[in-house]
Coordinates of C-alpha atoms in Angstrom, one line a residue:
M467 CA -22.2 -52.3 -3.9
S468 CA -22.1 -48.8 -5.4
E469 CA -18.8 -47.5 -6.4
A470 CA -17.5 -44.1 -5.9
R471 CA -17.3 -42.1 -9.1
H472 CA -14.0 -40.0 -9.7
A473 CA -13.6 -37.2 -12.0
S474 CA -11.4 -34.2 -12.4
H475 CA -11.8 -30.7 -13.2
R476 CA -8.5 -30.6 -14.5
P477 CA -7.6 -31.1 -18.6
E478 CA -9.2 -33.6 -20.8
H479 CA -6.3 -35.9 -20.9
E480 CA -6.9 -36.6 -17.3
M481 CA -10.5 -37.5 -17.9
S482 CA -11.7 -41.1 -18.4
P483 CA -13.4 -41.3 -21.7
L484 CA -16.9 -42.6 -21.2
S485 CA -17.5 -43.7 -25.2
E486 CA -14.9 -44.7 -27.5
Q487 CA -16.5 -43.2 -30.6
R488 CA -13.8 -41.4 -32.4
S489 CA -14.5 -37.6 -33.5
Q490 CA -12.7 -34.7 -34.5
P491 CA -13.8 -31.0 -34.6
T492 CA -15.0 -29.7 -37.3
M493 CA -14.4 -27.0 -40.0
A494 CA -17.0 -24.3 -40.9
A495 CA -18.9 -25.0 -44.2
D496 CA -18.1 -22.6 -47.1
A497 CA -21.4 -21.3 -46.8
T498 CA -20.8 -20.3 -43.2
T499 CA -17.2 -18.7 -43.9
D500 CA -18.2 -16.8 -47.2
T501 CA -20.9 -15.0 -45.2
L502 CA -18.9 -13.6 -42.2
P503 CA -19.0 -10.2 -42.0
P504 CA -15.7 -8.4 -43.4
D505 CA -15.1 -6.3 -40.1
A506 CA -14.4 -8.8 -37.2
A507 CA -13.9 -5.9 -34.7
T508 CA -17.4 -5.0 -34.7
E509 CA -19.8 -6.0 -32.2
H510 CA -22.2 -7.0 -34.9
S511 CA -19.5 -9.7 -36.0
I512 CA -19.1 -10.8 -32.5
E513 CA -23.0 -11.3 -32.0
Y514 CA -22.9 -13.2 -35.4
L515 CA -20.1 -15.5 -34.7
S516 CA -21.9 -16.1 -31.3
R517 CA -24.7 -17.5 -33.2
A518 CA -22.8 -19.2 -35.3
L519 CA -21.0 -21.0 -32.6
D520 CA -24.3 -22.2 -30.8
A521 CA -25.2 -23.9 -33.9
A522 CA -21.7 -25.3 -34.4
P523 CA -19.7 -25.4 -31.2
L524 CA -17.3 -27.5 -32.3
D525 CA -16.3 -25.5 -35.5
V526 CA -12.5 -24.8 -35.2
T527 CA -12.8 -21.9 -37.8
L528 CA -15.6 -20.6 -35.8
H529 CA -13.3 -20.4 -32.9
A530 CA -10.3 -18.8 -34.8
Q531 CA -12.4 -16.1 -35.9
M532 CA -14.1 -15.5 -32.8
L533 CA -10.7 -15.2 -31.2
A534 CA -9.6 -12.5 -33.9
A535 CA -12.8 -10.5 -33.2
A536 CA -12.5 -10.8 -29.7
R537 CA -8.7 -9.7 -29.8
A538 CA -9.7 -6.5 -32.2
A539 CA -12.3 -5.6 -29.8
N540 CA -9.9 -5.9 -26.9
D541 CA -12.3 -8.2 -25.2
E542 CA -10.2 -10.2 -22.8
P543 CA -12.7 -13.0 -21.4
L544 CA -14.0 -13.9 -25.1
S545 CA -10.3 -14.0 -26.4
T546 CA -9.5 -16.1 -23.1
A547 CA -12.2 -18.5 -23.8
H548 CA -11.6 -19.2 -27.1
E549 CA -8.0 -19.4 -27.3
L550 CA -8.4 -22.0 -24.9
A551 CA -11.0 -23.6 -26.9
L552 CA -8.1 -23.5 -30.0
A553 CA -5.6 -24.8 -28.0
A554 CA -7.3 -27.7 -26.5
F555 CA -8.5 -28.8 -30.2
D556 CA -4.9 -28.7 -31.4
L557 CA -3.9 -30.6 -28.5
L558 CA -7.0 -33.3 -29.0
G559 CA -7.0 -33.7 -32.6
A560 CA -9.4 -36.9 -33.2
T561 CA -10.8 -38.1 -30.0
T562 CA -13.8 -39.1 -28.2
T563 CA -17.1 -37.0 -28.7
D564 CA -17.0 -37.2 -24.7
K565 CA -13.7 -35.4 -24.5
L566 CA -14.4 -32.7 -26.9
A567 CA -17.3 -32.0 -24.7
L568 CA -14.8 -30.8 -22.1
V569 CA -13.4 -28.3 -24.4
L570 CA -16.9 -26.7 -24.3
Y571 CA -16.9 -26.9 -20.7
N572 CA -13.7 -25.1 -20.4
V573 CA -14.9 -22.5 -22.7
A574 CA -18.1 -22.3 -20.4
T575 CA -16.1 -22.1 -16.9
V576 CA -13.9 -19.2 -18.7
Y577 CA -17.0 -17.1 -19.2
A578 CA -18.4 -18.0 -15.6
M579 CA -15.0 -17.0 -13.9
K580 CA -15.2 -13.7 -15.8
G581 CA -19.0 -13.1 -14.6
R582 CA -20.6 -13.6 -17.9
R583 CA -23.2 -15.6 -16.8
E584 CA -25.2 -15.9 -19.8
A585 CA -22.7 -16.9 -21.8
A586 CA -21.3 -19.7 -19.3
I587 CA -24.8 -21.2 -19.3
R588 CA -25.0 -21.2 -23.0
W589 CA -21.6 -23.2 -23.5
Y590 CA -22.4 -25.4 -20.3
R591 CA -25.7 -26.4 -22.4
H592 CA -23.7 -27.1 -25.5
A593 CA -21.0 -29.3 -23.7
L594 CA -24.3 -31.0 -21.9
R595 CA -25.6 -31.8 -25.8
I596 CA -22.7 -33.6 -26.8
H597 CA -21.9 -35.3 -23.5
P598 CA -25.2 -35.5 -21.3
D599 CA -23.5 -37.1 -18.4
L600 CA -20.7 -34.9 -17.9
A601 CA -21.3 -34.5 -14.1
I602 CA -18.9 -31.2 -13.6
A603 CA -21.1 -29.5 -16.1
H604 CA -24.2 -30.1 -14.6
Q605 CA -22.9 -29.0 -11.5
N606 CA -21.4 -25.9 -12.8
L607 CA -24.8 -25.0 -14.8
A608 CA -26.6 -25.4 -11.7
A609 CA -24.8 -23.0 -10.0
A610 CA -25.0 -20.4 -12.8
L611 CA -28.7 -21.1 -13.2
E612 CA -29.0 -20.7 -9.2
R613 CA -27.5 -17.2 -9.6
E614 CA -30.1 -16.2 -12.3
G615 CA -32.8 -17.3 -9.9
L616 CA -33.7 -20.4 -12.0
R617 CA -34.0 -22.8 -9.2
E618 CA -35.9 -25.3 -10.3
E619 CA -33.9 -26.0 -13.3
A620 CA -30.9 -25.6 -11.0
C621 CA -32.0 -28.0 -9.0
A622 CA -32.5 -30.7 -11.7
H623 CA -29.3 -30.1 -12.7
R624 CA -27.5 -30.4 -9.4
E625 CA -29.6 -33.6 -8.9
Q626 CA -28.2 -35.0 -12.0
A627 CA -24.5 -34.2 -11.4
Y628 CA -24.4 -35.9 -8.1
R629 CA -26.3 -38.8 -9.4
L630 CA -23.7 -39.1 -11.8
Q631 CA -20.9 -38.5 -9.7
R632 CA -19.8 -37.7 -5.8
V633 CA -16.1 -37.2 -5.9
F634 CA -14.4 -34.3 -7.9
T635 CA -10.9 -33.8 -7.7
D636 CA -8.9 -30.6 -9.0
A637 CA -5.2 -31.8 -8.7
A638 CA -2.5 -29.2 -7.5
L639 CA -1.2 -27.3 -10.8
G640 CA 2.1 -27.3 -9.3
N641 CA 4.2 -29.4 -6.6
E642 CA 1.7 -31.1 -4.6
E643 CA 2.1 -30.9 -0.8
R644 CA -0.9 -32.2 0.4
R645 CA -4.6 -33.6 -0.8
V646 CA -7.3 -32.0 0.9
L647 CA -10.9 -34.1 0.9
I648 CA -13.5 -31.6 1.6
L649 CA -16.9 -32.9 3.2
G650 CA -20.0 -31.0 1.1
V651 CA -23.5 -31.3 0.1
G652 CA -24.6 -31.5 -3.3
K653 CA -28.3 -30.3 -2.2
G654 CA -28.7 -26.8 -1.9
T655 CA -26.3 -24.6 -0.2
G656 CA -24.4 -24.8 3.4
N657 CA -20.7 -25.4 1.9
V658 CA -18.1 -23.0 3.3
P659 CA -16.5 -21.3 0.2
V660 CA -12.9 -22.6 0.3
D661 CA -11.7 -21.3 -3.3
A662 CA -9.5 -18.4 -2.0
L663 CA -8.5 -20.5 1.1
L664 CA -6.7 -23.4 -0.7
S665 CA -3.7 -22.8 -3.0
H666 CA -4.1 -24.2 -6.3
L667 CA -0.5 -24.4 -6.6
N668 CA 0.3 -27.0 -3.7
T669 CA -3.1 -28.4 -2.6
S670 CA -5.2 -31.0 -4.6
R671 CA -8.8 -30.9 -3.6
I672 CA -11.0 -33.7 -3.4
R673 CA -14.8 -32.8 -3.0
Y674 CA -16.8 -35.1 -1.6
A675 CA -20.6 -34.8 -1.9
I676 CA -21.5 -36.8 1.3
D677 CA -25.1 -36.5 1.1
Y678 CA -25.3 -38.4 -2.1
A679 CA -22.6 -41.0 -1.3
D680 CA -23.3 -44.5 0.2
E681 CA -21.2 -45.4 3.1
A682 CA -19.4 -48.0 1.0
E683 CA -17.8 -45.2 -0.9
D684 CA -16.3 -43.9 1.8
A685 CA -13.7 -46.4 1.4
Q686 CA -13.1 -45.9 -1.8
L687 CA -12.2 -42.6 -1.9
P688 CA -8.6 -41.5 -3.2
P689 CA -5.7 -41.0 -0.6
Y690 CA -5.8 -37.9 1.3
D691 CA -3.9 -35.9 4.1
L692 CA -6.4 -33.7 5.8
V693 CA -10.3 -33.5 5.9
F694 CA -11.9 -30.1 5.8
N695 CA -15.6 -30.3 7.1
G696 CA -17.3 -27.8 4.6
I697 CA -20.8 -28.4 5.3
G698 CA -20.5 -25.4 7.5
D699 CA -24.3 -24.4 8.2
P700 CA -25.6 -26.3 11.1
D701 CA -29.0 -26.1 9.5
V702 CA -27.9 -28.1 6.4
A703 CA -25.4 -30.7 8.6
T704 CA -28.0 -31.3 11.6
P705 CA -29.8 -34.2 9.0
L706 CA -26.7 -35.4 8.3
A707 CA -25.1 -35.4 11.6
A708 CA -25.2 -39.1 11.9
R709 CA -24.1 -39.7 8.6
I710 CA -21.1 -37.2 9.3
A711 CA -20.1 -38.6 12.6
R712 CA -19.9 -42.1 11.4
F713 CA -17.5 -40.9 8.7
A714 CA -15.4 -39.0 11.2
A715 CA -15.3 -42.2 13.6
Q716 CA -13.6 -44.3 10.9
C717 CA -11.3 -41.4 9.8
D718 CA -7.9 -41.2 10.5
R719 CA -6.8 -38.1 9.1
S720 CA -7.0 -34.6 11.4
M721 CA -10.5 -33.0 10.4
L722 CA -10.9 -29.2 10.5
N723 CA -14.4 -28.0 11.6
P724 CA -15.5 -31.3 13.1
P725 CA -19.3 -31.9 13.1
E726 CA -19.7 -30.8 16.8
A727 CA -18.2 -27.7 16.3
I728 CA -20.5 -26.8 13.6
E729 CA -23.5 -28.0 15.6
R730 CA -23.0 -25.4 18.1
T731 CA -23.6 -22.4 15.4
H732 CA -26.9 -22.6 15.0
R733 CA -28.7 -19.0 15.0
H734 CA -31.1 -19.7 17.8
K735 CA -28.1 -21.4 20.3
T736 CA -25.9 -18.4 19.6
A737 CA -27.0 -16.4 22.8
E738 CA -26.3 -19.4 25.0
L739 CA -22.9 -20.1 23.4
L740 CA -21.7 -16.4 24.2
A741 CA -23.7 -16.3 27.2
R742 CA -20.4 -15.8 29.1
V743 CA -18.6 -13.2 27.0
Q744 CA -18.7 -9.8 28.3
D745 CA -19.6 -6.7 26.3
V746 CA -21.7 -8.8 23.8
I747 CA -25.4 -8.4 22.6
V748 CA -26.8 -11.2 21.0
P749 CA -30.4 -10.8 19.8
R750 CA -32.8 -13.3 20.8
C751 CA -33.7 -15.8 18.3
L752 CA -36.7 -18.5 18.0
R753 CA -36.8 -21.2 15.6
I754 CA -40.0 -22.4 14.2
D755 CA -40.1 -25.7 12.5
A756 CA -43.7 -25.8 11.5
R757 CA -46.2 -23.1 11.1
P758 CA -48.2 -22.4 14.3
A759 CA -51.8 -23.5 13.9
D760 CA -53.2 -20.1 14.4
L761 CA -52.4 -16.4 15.5
K762 CA -52.6 -17.4 19.2
T763 CA -50.1 -19.8 19.3
L764 CA -47.8 -17.9 17.2
T765 CA -48.4 -14.9 19.9
Q766 CA -47.5 -17.3 22.6
Q767 CA -44.3 -18.8 21.1
I768 CA -43.0 -15.4 20.6
E769 CA -43.9 -14.2 24.0
Q770 CA -42.3 -17.1 25.9
S771 CA -39.3 -16.6 23.7
G772 CA -39.0 -13.2 25.0
L773 CA -39.2 -11.8 21.8
S774 CA -41.4 -8.5 20.6
F775 CA -41.5 -6.5 17.6
P776 CA -39.9 -5.7 15.3
L777 CA -39.0 -9.0 14.3
L778 CA -36.6 -10.1 11.5
M779 CA -37.9 -13.3 9.8
R780 CA -35.3 -15.5 7.6
P781 CA -35.8 -19.2 6.4
L782 CA -33.3 -21.6 7.7
A783 CA -30.1 -21.8 5.8
T784 CA -30.1 -18.8 4.2
H785 CA -27.4 -16.1 4.5
G786 CA -26.4 -12.7 2.9
G787 CA -30.0 -11.2 3.6
E788 CA -31.7 -13.7 1.5
R789 CA -35.4 -13.7 1.9
L790 CA -34.6 -11.7 5.2
E791 CA -37.4 -9.6 6.3
L792 CA -38.4 -7.2 9.1
H793 CA -42.0 -7.4 10.3
T794 CA -43.4 -4.6 12.8
S795 CA -46.5 -6.4 13.5
L796 CA -47.9 -9.8 14.0
A797 CA -50.5 -9.4 11.0
S798 CA -47.9 -8.9 8.8
L799 CA -45.3 -12.0 10.3
W800 CA -48.6 -14.0 10.1
S801 CA -49.1 -13.4 6.5
A802 CA -45.4 -14.0 5.7
L803 CA -45.1 -17.0 7.7
V804 CA -48.4 -18.6 5.8
E805 CA -46.8 -17.6 2.6
L806 CA -43.5 -18.9 3.5
E807 CA -44.5 -22.6 4.7
A808 CA -41.1 -23.6 5.6
P809 CA -39.0 -23.4 8.9
C810 CA -37.4 -20.3 10.0
Y811 CA -36.0 -18.1 12.6
L812 CA -37.3 -15.0 14.5
T813 CA -34.8 -12.8 15.8
A814 CA -35.2 -9.6 17.7
W815 CA -34.7 -6.4 15.7
H816 CA -31.7 -4.0 17.4
D817 CA -31.5 -0.7 15.7
F818 CA -27.6 -0.3 15.2
R819 CA -27.5 2.9 13.1
S820 CA -24.7 5.0 14.1
A821 CA -24.6 8.7 15.5
D822 CA -24.1 9.7 11.5
G823 CA -27.1 7.9 10.3
Y824 CA -25.1 5.1 8.5
Y825 CA -25.5 1.4 9.5
R826 CA -22.1 -0.5 9.8
K827 CA -21.3 -4.3 9.4
Y828 CA -18.2 -5.6 10.2
R829 CA -16.4 -8.8 9.2
I830 CA -13.8 -10.8 11.3
I831 CA -12.2 -14.0 10.1
Y832 CA -11.3 -16.6 12.6
V833 CA -8.4 -18.9 11.2
D834 CA -6.6 -21.6 13.8
G835 CA -7.9 -19.5 16.8
E836 CA -6.8 -16.0 15.3
A837 CA -9.1 -13.0 14.3
Y838 CA -8.3 -11.3 11.0
P839 CA -10.2 -8.0 9.8
Y840 CA -12.0 -8.9 6.0
H841 CA -14.3 -5.8 5.5
L842 CA -16.6 -3.0 6.7
A843 CA -19.7 -2.2 4.8
I844 CA -21.5 1.1 5.5
S845 CA -25.1 1.7 4.2
S846 CA -27.8 4.0 4.5
H847 CA -30.0 0.6 4.8
W848 CA -30.6 -1.4 7.6
M849 CA -29.9 -4.6 5.5
V850 CA -26.0 -3.9 5.1
H851 CA -24.7 -5.3 1.9
Y852 CA -21.1 -4.4 0.7
F853 CA -22.3 -4.9 -3.1
S854 CA -25.2 -2.4 -2.6
A855 CA -23.7 0.2 0.1
G856 CA -22.1 2.4 -2.3
M857 CA -18.7 1.5 -1.1
V858 CA -17.0 2.4 -4.2
E859 CA -19.0 5.4 -5.0
Q860 CA -18.5 7.1 -1.8
P861 CA -14.5 7.3 -1.1
W862 CA -14.9 8.3 2.7
K863 CA -16.7 4.9 3.1
L864 CA -13.3 2.8 1.6
D865 CA -11.1 5.2 3.6
E866 CA -13.1 4.5 6.9
E867 CA -12.7 0.4 6.1
R868 CA -9.2 0.9 5.1
R869 CA -8.6 2.3 8.7
F870 CA -10.4 -0.5 10.1
L871 CA -8.3 -3.1 8.1
A872 CA -5.0 -1.5 9.0
D873 CA -5.7 -1.0 12.7
P874 CA -8.7 -2.9 13.9
F875 CA -7.9 -2.4 17.4
A876 CA -8.0 1.4 16.9
A877 CA -11.4 1.1 15.3
L878 CA -13.1 -1.1 17.2
G879 CA -11.7 0.0 20.8
K880 CA -10.6 -1.9 23.5
R881 CA -13.8 -3.1 24.6
A882 CA -14.9 -4.5 21.2
N883 CA -11.7 -6.0 20.6
E884 CA -11.5 -8.1 23.8
A885 CA -15.2 -9.2 23.0
I886 CA -14.1 -10.4 19.5
V887 CA -11.0 -12.1 20.6
A888 CA -13.3 -14.1 23.4
I889 CA -16.1 -14.9 20.8
G890 CA -13.2 -16.5 18.7
R891 CA -12.2 -18.7 21.8
Q892 CA -15.9 -19.4 22.7
L893 CA -16.8 -20.5 18.9
A894 CA -13.9 -22.9 18.8
L895 CA -13.8 -23.2 15.0
D896 CA -10.7 -24.3 12.7
Y897 CA -12.0 -21.6 10.1
G898 CA -15.1 -19.4 10.7
G899 CA -16.4 -15.5 11.3
I900 CA -18.3 -13.3 12.4
D901 CA -20.8 -10.2 11.2
F902 CA -21.1 -7.5 13.7
S903 CA -21.9 -4.1 14.6
L904 CA -20.6 -1.9 17.4
T905 CA -23.4 -0.1 20.1
A906 CA -23.0 3.6 20.9
D907 CA -21.0 2.4 24.2
G908 CA -18.9 0.1 22.4
Q909 CA -20.3 -3.1 22.5
V910 CA -20.6 -5.9 20.0
L911 CA -23.7 -6.7 18.2
V912 CA -23.5 -10.2 16.8
F913 CA -25.4 -10.6 13.7
E914 CA -24.0 -14.2 13.3
T915 CA -21.2 -16.3 13.7
N916 CA -20.4 -19.4 11.9
A917 CA -18.2 -21.3 9.6
T918 CA -20.0 -20.0 6.2
M919 CA -17.9 -16.9 6.1
L920 CA -17.3 -15.8 2.4
V921 CA -13.5 -14.6 1.8
H922 CA -12.5 -13.7 -1.9
R923 CA -9.6 -11.7 -3.6
E924 CA -10.8 -8.4 -5.3
P925 CA -9.8 -7.6 -8.9
R926 CA -5.9 -6.7 -8.6
F927 CA -6.3 -2.9 -10.5
G928 CA -9.8 -2.7 -9.1
P929 CA -11.3 0.1 -6.6
L930 CA -11.2 -2.5 -3.8
A931 CA -7.7 -4.1 -4.4
H932 CA -6.7 -2.6 -1.1
K933 CA -8.4 -5.4 0.7
N934 CA -6.1 -8.0 -1.0
A935 CA -3.2 -7.6 1.4
Y936 CA -5.4 -8.7 4.3
I937 CA -7.1 -11.5 2.3
D938 CA -3.5 -12.6 1.8
Q939 CA -3.1 -12.6 5.6
I940 CA -6.0 -14.9 5.8
V941 CA -4.9 -17.0 3.4
A942 CA -1.5 -17.4 4.7
A943 CA -2.8 -18.3 8.3
F944 CA -5.0 -21.1 6.7
E945 CA -2.0 -22.4 5.0
R946 CA -0.2 -22.5 8.3
M947 CA -2.9 -24.0 9.9
L948 CA -3.2 -26.8 7.0
Q949 CA 0.9 -27.1 7.1
A950 CA 0.5 -27.9 10.9
R951 CA -2.5 -30.1 10.7
T952 CA -1.2 -32.3 8.0
R953 CA 1.8 -33.0 10.2
S954 CA -0.4 -33.7 13.4
R955 CA -2.6 -36.4 14.8
P956 CA -6.2 -35.4 15.2
T957 CA -7.3 -33.2 17.6
Q958 CA -10.7 -32.0 19.1
A959 CA -12.4 -28.6 18.1
G960 CA -11.4 -25.7 20.5
Q961 CA -7.9 -27.6 21.7
H962 CA -5.8 -25.4 19.4
K963 CA -4.3 -22.1 20.4
S964 CA -7.1 -21.4 22.9
S965 CA -5.1 -19.3 25.1
A966 CA -3.2 -17.5 22.4
L967 CA -5.9 -15.5 20.6
S968 CA -5.5 -12.1 19.4
L969 CA -7.0 -9.5 16.9
T970 CA -4.6 -9.7 13.8
S971 CA -4.1 -7.0 11.3

């Protein structure tokens, strides 16, 4: 019988050592310290110390010198990382090599959180050289490599992480009020981003990579009060449907976003899901599971689905415009399908350009039946991404977003507002969202509506800090839902608050 492996992202004293060999951090060799550059504030010295630490990542003296150089250079991420390392070395003293690897893991994680991906990758590699079986380092390294486009290497580290360990626990930093079990997948993407939604102070998170776990491991999970089904992408969830259903059947705790609710949100099923909602336009969508035998077969599939060019093509289980292409001819589409060689969606293209020539994409988040505005992106290109839309560079765009966030009813109009509320009722997810635009006559043009919607806070003093007050409303609503569901018995999807929907600002 396989046994569930438990570990924590919390400090090293909560980890069980895998090796009892004792070790201790080293001091820099005389040759190293004697040749350090005299000006620790220079960029050259930081580069020098980085190279020295790459050669001796457990060297306490080098960490101290890097901290001094970082402070002199006013480099907050760098100083935070190495200040944390020095504090951990001081706490640990002589200890196992495995625990010392966690110090390096924590350095890497600080870099990752601060957006310094290249440094994070280097330090995760340092940790794994010392402790090759440190699953959380494999897991985080995989995420960093994925963002760098190194997918093959990322996949290898992700596979190794979940072969070693399926359960990851983040203990609450303050008084624990609840323990939430988060069902997720280790293979690829498809998990709902929950970091901003769950308080680190009062909520302990138990992450369970159920796609790698034997069913016997379900009974060996640590105690939990509530389950959040984080497998929010139906393209990812469907192959695991039977496995998740068996878990849900034996689970005696409330489950948020149960699998049957996720199943309804396939892109090619959205039109059917929202068919009875007034003032909503859902573009026709065809799912292609295998490449058609020839052009004639492809043409027949397109015609039978009521589609016509232009068409959007995207692989299954992708979001955020990843590998999304607009095709205006059969020849172009066929060439792309041959190259893709993977299941995909074909979706009718609707020109949603506003009268001023710009494209607008709104996002609404649904929490426990209530709708909350999250953002508005305005772009000169049809593929609208907030980060590439020039929102910060063009103040009028941020002004329009502020108006939407402050009063979504006024920004959207009565017709669209009522449609958004009705979509939330029909969607019936405990947590989800919708990306959409408005037509010239005030109808809602749906891009996607499902559970995978990202919410994250902005830097406190950054140009987008105005969004945080509205993000706080979403987080507070999620907290209220957790409180209510922790106290209640399990409910069926869609049974909660179905008659009390409103667009909240």
